[in-house]
Amino acid sequence: MNPMANIAVRAARAAGDLIARNIDRLDRLRVEAKGLNDYVSDVDRMAEQEIITVIRKAYPDHQFLGEESGSQGDHDHVWIIDPLDGTTNFLHGFPHFAVSIALQVKGRLEVGVIYDPVRQELFAASRGAGATLDGRRLRMPPRRSIDGRLIGTGFPFRHPRHMPAYMDMFQSVCMRAGDLRRAGSAALDLAYVASGRLDGYWEIGLNAWDLAAGALLIREAGGMVGDFEGSENYLKNGNMVAGSPKLFHDLLKEIQPHCTPAMRG
């Protein structure tokens, strides 16, 4: 593992330990609404600061794009961080949430780490060096289609204008897939695609910090990621499709007829 990936792992574990220590004190946390169905707690902010502190000790000149702190300026090295992806799950004691950290160098994803503090599972990837789960190499199974497969998704709860189109997508995929899952943490769901626990995934209107680490994990595990046009603009437009190569294209085939102009580009 390269030095920057090691730092990402150290930061993810530090944030995950902080989150785990607060699981039993949910009733004492301060929670604020950032927007429609979008919440932030003290733990989100503390975990993000923990990540930034660890990384800055090693790389004081690098910049950050974080869910809570926003963008801190332009730089060749940008850390894209979600300190607690699945805040709503965490606040309800629903054990599906994760720390997500990615490093982008000159616009290209180089490092991705997703850490589940409940299961203490660490997913990690470095560009060109493969993806691992707790040190074991990940290789996605070569699924040919979505028929009979387990597909993950996320509801566009922050973007209700997309709900009619999303429900049409849901119906099209559901008619062919073996089953669908909506667990509430896009980062962890993408890690599950990379590890073969889910066969594919799609969602509308995510943010870069939800997607970045998981996208690299899937690519390094032999899969494909793209937006609803099949292009690599997913970090900008927030629309994500993922799966092994043939399943990826099959999933796109079911989704694309229901895309609206607002989802494209």
mmCIF file of C-alpha atoms in Angstrom:
data_model
loop_
_atom_site.group_PDB
_atom_site.id
_atom_site.type_symbol
_atom_site.label_atom_id
_atom_site.label_comp_id
_atom_site.label_asym_id
_atom_site.label_seq_id
_atom_site.Cartn_x
_atom_site.Cartn_y
_atom_site.Cartn_z
ATOM 1 C CA MET A 1 0.000 0.000 0.000
ATOM 2 C CA ASN A 2 1.399 3.403 -0.947
ATOM 3 C CA PRO A 3 2.118 6.000 1.768
ATOM 4 C CA MET A 4 -0.925 8.146 0.983
ATOM 5 C CA ALA A 5 -3.192 5.096 1.169
ATOM 6 C CA ASN A 6 -1.691 4.263 4.555
ATOM 7 C CA ILE A 7 -2.528 7.757 5.798
ATOM 8 C CA ALA A 8 -6.082 7.403 4.473
ATOM 9 C CA VAL A 9 -6.455 4.125 6.376
ATOM 10 C CA ARG A 10 -5.114 5.713 9.551
ATOM 11 C CA ALA A 11 -7.523 8.642 9.221
ATOM 12 C CA ALA A 12 -10.508 6.375 8.478
ATOM 13 C CA ARG A 13 -9.818 4.189 11.494
ATOM 14 C CA ALA A 14 -9.415 7.220 13.762
ATOM 15 C CA ALA A 15 -12.741 8.648 12.608
ATOM 16 C CA GLY A 16 -14.383 5.231 12.845
ATOM 17 C CA ASP A 17 -13.205 4.784 16.428
ATOM 18 C CA LEU A 18 -14.704 8.169 17.331
ATOM 19 C CA ILE A 19 -18.007 7.204 15.721
ATOM 20 C CA ALA A 20 -18.064 3.855 17.528
ATOM 21 C CA ARG A 21 -17.516 5.543 20.888
ATOM 22 C CA ASN A 22 -20.638 7.630 20.319
ATOM 23 C CA ILE A 23 -23.045 4.910 19.230
ATOM 24 C CA ASP A 24 -24.345 4.519 22.787
ATOM 25 C CA ARG A 25 -24.893 8.244 23.390
ATOM 26 C CA LEU A 26 -27.201 9.107 20.499
ATOM 27 C CA ASP A 27 -29.711 10.779 22.807
ATOM 28 C CA ARG A 28 -27.086 13.325 23.861
ATOM 29 C CA LEU A 29 -25.921 14.375 20.421
ATOM 30 C CA ARG A 30 -26.763 17.734 18.902
ATOM 31 C CA VAL A 31 -28.404 17.278 15.510
ATOM 32 C CA GLU A 32 -29.148 19.969 12.924
ATOM 33 C CA ALA A 33 -31.029 19.924 9.634
ATOM 34 C CA LYS A 34 -28.862 21.038 6.693
ATOM 35 C CA GLY A 35 -31.642 20.722 4.160
ATOM 36 C CA LEU A 36 -34.557 18.546 3.124
ATOM 37 C CA ASN A 37 -34.093 15.140 4.810
ATOM 38 C CA ASP A 38 -30.426 15.968 5.370
ATOM 39 C CA TYR A 39 -28.960 16.021 8.881
ATOM 40 C CA VAL A 40 -25.623 16.616 10.563
ATOM 41 C CA SER A 41 -24.584 15.730 14.110
ATOM 42 C CA ASP A 42 -21.709 16.601 16.402
ATOM 43 C CA VAL A 43 -20.205 13.245 15.486
ATOM 44 C CA ASP A 44 -20.111 14.115 11.766
ATOM 45 C CA ARG A 45 -18.164 17.280 12.528
ATOM 46 C CA MET A 46 -15.809 15.677 15.037
ATOM 47 C CA ALA A 47 -15.087 12.744 12.732
ATOM 48 C CA GLU A 48 -14.321 15.061 9.826
ATOM 49 C CA GLN A 49 -11.946 17.094 11.978
ATOM 50 C CA GLU A 50 -10.251 13.867 13.073
ATOM 51 C CA ILE A 51 -9.683 12.914 9.434
ATOM 52 C CA ILE A 52 -8.321 16.329 8.503
ATOM 53 C CA THR A 53 -5.997 16.391 11.520
ATOM 54 C CA VAL A 54 -4.472 12.998 10.671
ATOM 55 C CA ILE A 55 -3.972 13.854 7.002
ATOM 56 C CA ARG A 56 -2.587 17.338 7.651
ATOM 57 C CA LYS A 57 0.100 15.943 9.928
ATOM 58 C CA ALA A 58 1.459 14.032 6.938
ATOM 59 C CA TYR A 59 0.489 16.400 4.123
ATOM 60 C CA PRO A 60 0.037 19.946 5.450
ATOM 61 C CA ASP A 61 -0.301 21.492 1.985
ATOM 62 C CA HIS A 62 -3.037 19.212 0.656
ATOM 63 C CA GLN A 63 -6.598 20.494 0.339
ATOM 64 C CA PHE A 64 -9.954 18.980 1.264
ATOM 65 C CA LEU A 65 -13.422 18.614 -0.154
ATOM 66 C CA GLY A 66 -15.612 17.501 2.730
ATOM 67 C CA GLU A 67 -19.297 17.095 3.402
ATOM 68 C CA GLU A 68 -19.190 19.335 6.470
ATOM 69 C CA SER A 69 -16.250 21.650 5.739
ATOM 70 C CA GLY A 70 -16.854 22.156 2.016
ATOM 71 C CA SER A 71 -14.047 22.934 -0.415
ATOM 72 C CA GLN A 72 -10.841 24.439 0.932
ATOM 73 C CA GLY A 73 -9.314 25.616 -2.331
ATOM 74 C CA ASP A 74 -7.631 24.309 -5.466
ATOM 75 C CA HIS A 75 -4.619 22.010 -5.286
ATOM 76 C CA ASP A 76 -3.159 19.091 -7.207
ATOM 77 C CA HIS A 77 -3.910 16.895 -4.178
ATOM 78 C CA VAL A 78 -7.499 16.996 -2.918
ATOM 79 C CA TRP A 79 -8.874 14.676 -0.240
ATOM 80 C CA ILE A 80 -12.595 13.978 -0.755
ATOM 81 C CA ILE A 81 -14.063 12.975 2.591
ATOM 82 C CA ASP A 82 -17.371 11.905 4.055
ATOM 83 C CA PRO A 83 -16.798 11.404 7.779
ATOM 84 C CA LEU A 84 -20.095 9.594 8.348
ATOM 85 C CA ASP A 85 -21.941 8.405 5.268
ATOM 86 C CA GLY A 86 -25.321 7.240 6.500
ATOM 87 C CA THR A 87 -25.922 9.815 9.226
ATOM 88 C CA THR A 88 -29.647 9.045 9.370
ATOM 89 C CA ASN A 89 -28.869 5.366 9.921
ATOM 90 C CA PHE A 90 -26.377 6.259 12.656
ATOM 91 C CA LEU A 91 -28.847 8.523 14.438
ATOM 92 C CA HIS A 92 -31.419 5.717 14.494
ATOM 93 C CA GLY A 93 -28.983 3.045 15.620
ATOM 94 C CA PHE A 94 -29.318 1.294 12.256
ATOM 95 C CA PRO A 95 -25.879 -0.344 11.814
ATOM 96 C CA HIS A 96 -25.092 0.573 8.208
ATOM 97 C CA PHE A 97 -22.822 3.611 7.901
ATOM 98 C CA ALA A 98 -19.198 4.253 7.056
ATOM 99 C CA VAL A 99 -16.255 6.617 6.801
ATOM 100 C CA SER A 100 -15.288 7.392 3.202
ATOM 101 C CA ILE A 101 -11.972 8.960 2.154
ATOM 102 C CA ALA A 102 -10.595 9.391 -1.356
ATOM 103 C CA LEU A 103 -7.581 11.215 -2.757
ATOM 104 C CA GLN A 104 -7.722 12.928 -6.118
ATOM 105 C CA VAL A 105 -4.397 13.903 -7.713
ATOM 106 C CA LYS A 106 -4.605 16.313 -10.639
ATOM 107 C CA GLY A 107 -8.238 15.320 -11.132
ATOM 108 C CA ARG A 108 -7.656 11.563 -11.061
ATOM 109 C CA LEU A 109 -8.688 9.274 -8.217
ATOM 110 C CA GLU A 110 -5.618 7.641 -6.703
ATOM 111 C CA VAL A 111 -6.698 6.332 -3.285
ATOM 112 C CA GLY A 112 -10.015 5.168 -1.858
ATOM 113 C CA VAL A 113 -10.791 3.904 1.636
ATOM 114 C CA ILE A 114 -14.165 2.993 3.165
ATOM 115 C CA TYR A 115 -14.307 1.878 6.791
ATOM 116 C CA ASP A 116 -17.304 0.320 8.537
ATOM 117 C CA PRO A 117 -16.859 1.015 12.272
ATOM 118 C CA VAL A 118 -19.607 -1.429 13.285
ATOM 119 C CA ARG A 119 -18.200 -4.479 11.498
ATOM 120 C CA GLN A 120 -14.662 -3.066 11.623
ATOM 121 C CA GLU A 121 -14.250 -3.850 7.931
ATOM 122 C CA LEU A 122 -11.748 -1.876 5.883
ATOM 123 C CA PHE A 123 -12.131 -1.567 2.098
ATOM 124 C CA ALA A 124 -9.118 0.026 0.395
ATOM 125 C CA ALA A 125 -7.899 0.694 -3.132
ATOM 126 C CA SER A 126 -4.981 2.397 -4.870
ATOM 127 C CA ARG A 127 -5.039 3.152 -8.575
ATOM 128 C CA GLY A 128 -3.381 0.317 -10.478
ATOM 129 C CA ALA A 129 -2.789 -1.742 -7.343
ATOM 130 C CA GLY A 130 -6.188 -3.379 -6.890
ATOM 131 C CA ALA A 131 -8.800 -3.303 -4.139
ATOM 132 C CA THR A 132 -8.889 -5.175 -0.845
ATOM 133 C CA LEU A 133 -11.173 -6.004 2.066
ATOM 134 C CA ASP A 134 -9.165 -6.352 5.272
ATOM 135 C CA GLY A 135 -6.111 -7.096 3.143
ATOM 136 C CA ARG A 136 -7.786 -9.727 0.941
ATOM 137 C CA ARG A 137 -7.829 -8.985 -2.774
ATOM 138 C CA LEU A 138 -11.254 -8.184 -4.228
ATOM 139 C CA ARG A 139 -12.322 -9.346 -7.669
ATOM 140 C CA MET A 140 -15.901 -8.749 -8.790
ATOM 141 C CA PRO A 141 -17.729 -11.784 -10.217
ATOM 142 C CA PRO A 142 -18.343 -11.409 -13.981
ATOM 143 C CA ARG A 143 -22.127 -11.055 -13.988
ATOM 144 C CA ARG A 144 -23.611 -10.958 -17.492
ATOM 145 C CA SER A 145 -26.924 -9.241 -16.704
ATOM 146 C CA ILE A 146 -29.163 -8.004 -13.898
ATOM 147 C CA ASP A 147 -31.441 -11.032 -14.248
ATOM 148 C CA GLY A 148 -31.805 -12.676 -10.842
ATOM 149 C CA ARG A 149 -29.145 -10.437 -9.308
ATOM 150 C CA LEU A 150 -29.092 -8.423 -6.082
ATOM 151 C CA ILE A 151 -29.057 -4.727 -6.983
ATOM 152 C CA GLY A 152 -28.538 -1.833 -4.590
ATOM 153 C CA THR A 153 -30.043 1.619 -4.943
ATOM 154 C CA GLY A 154 -30.829 4.822 -3.092
ATOM 155 C CA PHE A 155 -34.005 6.916 -3.125
ATOM 156 C CA PRO A 156 -33.653 10.551 -4.267
ATOM 157 C CA PHE A 157 -35.032 11.772 -0.925
ATOM 158 C CA ARG A 158 -33.150 15.081 -1.181
ATOM 159 C CA HIS A 159 -34.396 15.610 -4.757
ATOM 160 C CA PRO A 160 -38.145 14.877 -4.788
ATOM 161 C CA ARG A 161 -38.488 16.253 -8.337
ATOM 162 C CA HIS A 162 -36.685 13.109 -9.536
ATOM 163 C CA MET A 163 -38.942 10.685 -7.684
ATOM 164 C CA PRO A 164 -41.377 9.918 -10.559
ATOM 165 C CA ALA A 165 -38.518 9.070 -12.940
ATOM 166 C CA TYR A 166 -36.745 7.113 -10.214
ATOM 167 C CA MET A 167 -39.829 5.006 -9.535
ATOM 168 C CA ASP A 168 -40.004 4.148 -13.236
ATOM 169 C CA MET A 169 -36.344 3.062 -13.075
ATOM 170 C CA PHE A 170 -37.077 1.059 -9.933
ATOM 171 C CA GLN A 171 -39.936 -0.784 -11.596
ATOM 172 C CA SER A 172 -37.888 -1.595 -14.705
ATOM 173 C CA VAL A 173 -34.983 -2.978 -12.689
ATOM 174 C CA CYS A 174 -37.227 -4.759 -10.188
ATOM 175 C CA MET A 175 -39.011 -6.670 -12.947
ATOM 176 C CA ARG A 176 -35.735 -8.404 -13.831
ATOM 177 C CA ALA A 177 -33.516 -8.378 -10.755
ATOM 178 C CA GLY A 178 -33.631 -11.080 -8.124
ATOM 179 C CA ASP A 179 -34.116 -8.423 -5.435
ATOM 180 C CA LEU A 180 -33.279 -4.810 -4.591
ATOM 181 C CA ARG A 181 -31.728 -3.263 -1.489
ATOM 182 C CA ARG A 182 -31.849 0.305 -0.176
ATOM 183 C CA ALA A 183 -29.603 0.372 2.899
ATOM 184 C CA GLY A 184 -28.899 4.105 3.270
ATOM 185 C CA SER A 185 -25.132 4.518 2.809
ATOM 186 C CA ALA A 186 -24.012 4.952 -0.789
ATOM 187 C CA ALA A 187 -20.331 4.660 0.119
ATOM 188 C CA LEU A 188 -20.780 1.357 1.917
ATOM 189 C CA ASP A 189 -23.130 0.071 -0.775
ATOM 190 C CA LEU A 190 -20.472 0.761 -3.433
ATOM 191 C CA ALA A 191 -17.922 -1.081 -1.304
ATOM 192 C CA TYR A 192 -20.377 -3.990 -1.266
ATOM 193 C CA VAL A 193 -20.507 -3.918 -5.067
ATOM 194 C CA ALA A 194 -16.704 -4.101 -5.181
ATOM 195 C CA SER A 195 -16.756 -7.068 -2.812
ATOM 196 C CA GLY A 196 -19.569 -8.927 -4.610
ATOM 197 C CA ARG A 197 -22.126 -8.568 -1.815
ATOM 198 C CA LEU A 198 -24.201 -6.506 -4.248
ATOM 199 C CA ASP A 199 -24.111 -7.176 -7.983
ATOM 200 C CA GLY A 200 -24.869 -3.628 -9.086
ATOM 201 C CA TYR A 201 -25.986 -0.202 -7.929
ATOM 202 C CA TRP A 202 -27.595 3.008 -9.118
ATOM 203 C CA GLU A 203 -28.613 6.290 -7.517
ATOM 204 C CA ILE A 204 -29.568 9.856 -8.465
ATOM 205 C CA GLY A 205 -28.138 13.115 -7.105
ATOM 206 C CA LEU A 206 -25.252 12.051 -4.893
ATOM 207 C CA ASN A 207 -22.254 14.178 -3.928
ATOM 208 C CA ALA A 208 -18.594 13.604 -4.794
ATOM 209 C CA TRP A 209 -17.801 12.535 -1.214
ATOM 210 C CA ASP A 210 -20.494 9.833 -1.411
ATOM 211 C CA LEU A 211 -19.022 8.355 -4.584
ATOM 212 C CA ALA A 212 -15.293 8.909 -4.911
ATOM 213 C CA ALA A 213 -13.810 6.158 -2.746
ATOM 214 C CA GLY A 214 -16.393 3.582 -3.823
ATOM 215 C CA ALA A 215 -15.862 4.347 -7.505
ATOM 216 C CA LEU A 216 -12.140 3.593 -7.236
ATOM 217 C CA LEU A 217 -12.799 0.417 -5.244
ATOM 218 C CA ILE A 218 -15.117 -0.897 -7.956
ATOM 219 C CA ARG A 219 -12.741 -0.040 -10.775
ATOM 220 C CA GLU A 220 -9.807 -1.669 -9.026
ATOM 221 C CA ALA A 221 -11.948 -4.760 -8.353
ATOM 222 C CA GLY A 222 -12.606 -5.098 -12.095
ATOM 223 C CA GLY A 223 -15.957 -3.323 -12.350
ATOM 224 C CA MET A 224 -17.286 -0.255 -14.129
ATOM 225 C CA VAL A 225 -18.789 2.996 -12.890
ATOM 226 C CA GLY A 226 -20.436 5.786 -14.828
ATOM 227 C CA ASP A 227 -23.285 8.249 -14.907
ATOM 228 C CA PHE A 228 -26.600 7.711 -16.676
ATOM 229 C CA GLU A 229 -24.943 8.457 -20.009
ATOM 230 C CA GLY A 230 -22.276 5.870 -19.294
ATOM 231 C CA SER A 231 -19.656 8.615 -19.019
ATOM 232 C CA GLU A 232 -17.241 9.516 -16.225
ATOM 233 C CA ASN A 233 -19.038 12.710 -15.138
ATOM 234 C CA TYR A 234 -20.572 11.042 -12.073
ATOM 235 C CA LEU A 235 -18.481 13.067 -9.608
ATOM 236 C CA LYS A 236 -19.934 16.255 -11.117
ATOM 237 C CA ASN A 237 -23.560 15.326 -11.747
ATOM 238 C CA GLY A 238 -23.935 12.860 -8.871
ATOM 239 C CA ASN A 239 -25.664 10.139 -10.887
ATOM 240 C CA MET A 240 -24.094 6.712 -10.487
ATOM 241 C CA VAL A 241 -24.386 3.291 -12.094
ATOM 242 C CA ALA A 242 -21.997 0.513 -11.062
ATOM 243 C CA GLY A 243 -21.410 -3.174 -11.631
ATOM 244 C CA SER A 244 -19.264 -5.685 -13.462
ATOM 245 C CA PRO A 245 -18.806 -4.614 -17.120
ATOM 246 C CA LYS A 246 -21.669 -6.547 -18.762
ATOM 247 C CA LEU A 247 -24.060 -6.006 -15.863
ATOM 248 C CA PHE A 248 -23.177 -2.291 -15.885
ATOM 249 C CA HIS A 249 -24.344 -1.941 -19.478
ATOM 250 C CA ASP A 250 -27.454 -4.025 -18.835
ATOM 251 C CA LEU A 251 -28.389 -1.865 -15.841
ATOM 252 C CA LEU A 252 -27.857 1.269 -17.919
ATOM 253 C CA LYS A 253 -30.230 -0.141 -20.537
ATOM 254 C CA GLU A 254 -33.030 -0.300 -17.971
ATOM 255 C CA ILE A 255 -32.317 3.136 -16.476
ATOM 256 C CA GLN A 256 -31.677 5.320 -19.517
ATOM 257 C CA PRO A 257 -35.230 5.328 -20.988
ATOM 258 C CA HIS A 258 -36.490 6.988 -17.795
ATOM 259 C CA CYS A 259 -33.844 9.714 -17.514
ATOM 260 C CA THR A 260 -35.123 13.276 -17.652
ATOM 261 C CA PRO A 261 -33.215 16.235 -19.151
ATOM 262 C CA ALA A 262 -32.456 17.441 -15.593
ATOM 263 C CA MET A 263 -30.475 14.232 -14.927
ATOM 264 C CA ARG A 264 -28.262 14.480 -17.977
ATOM 265 C CA GLY A 265 -24.947 16.275 -18.383
#
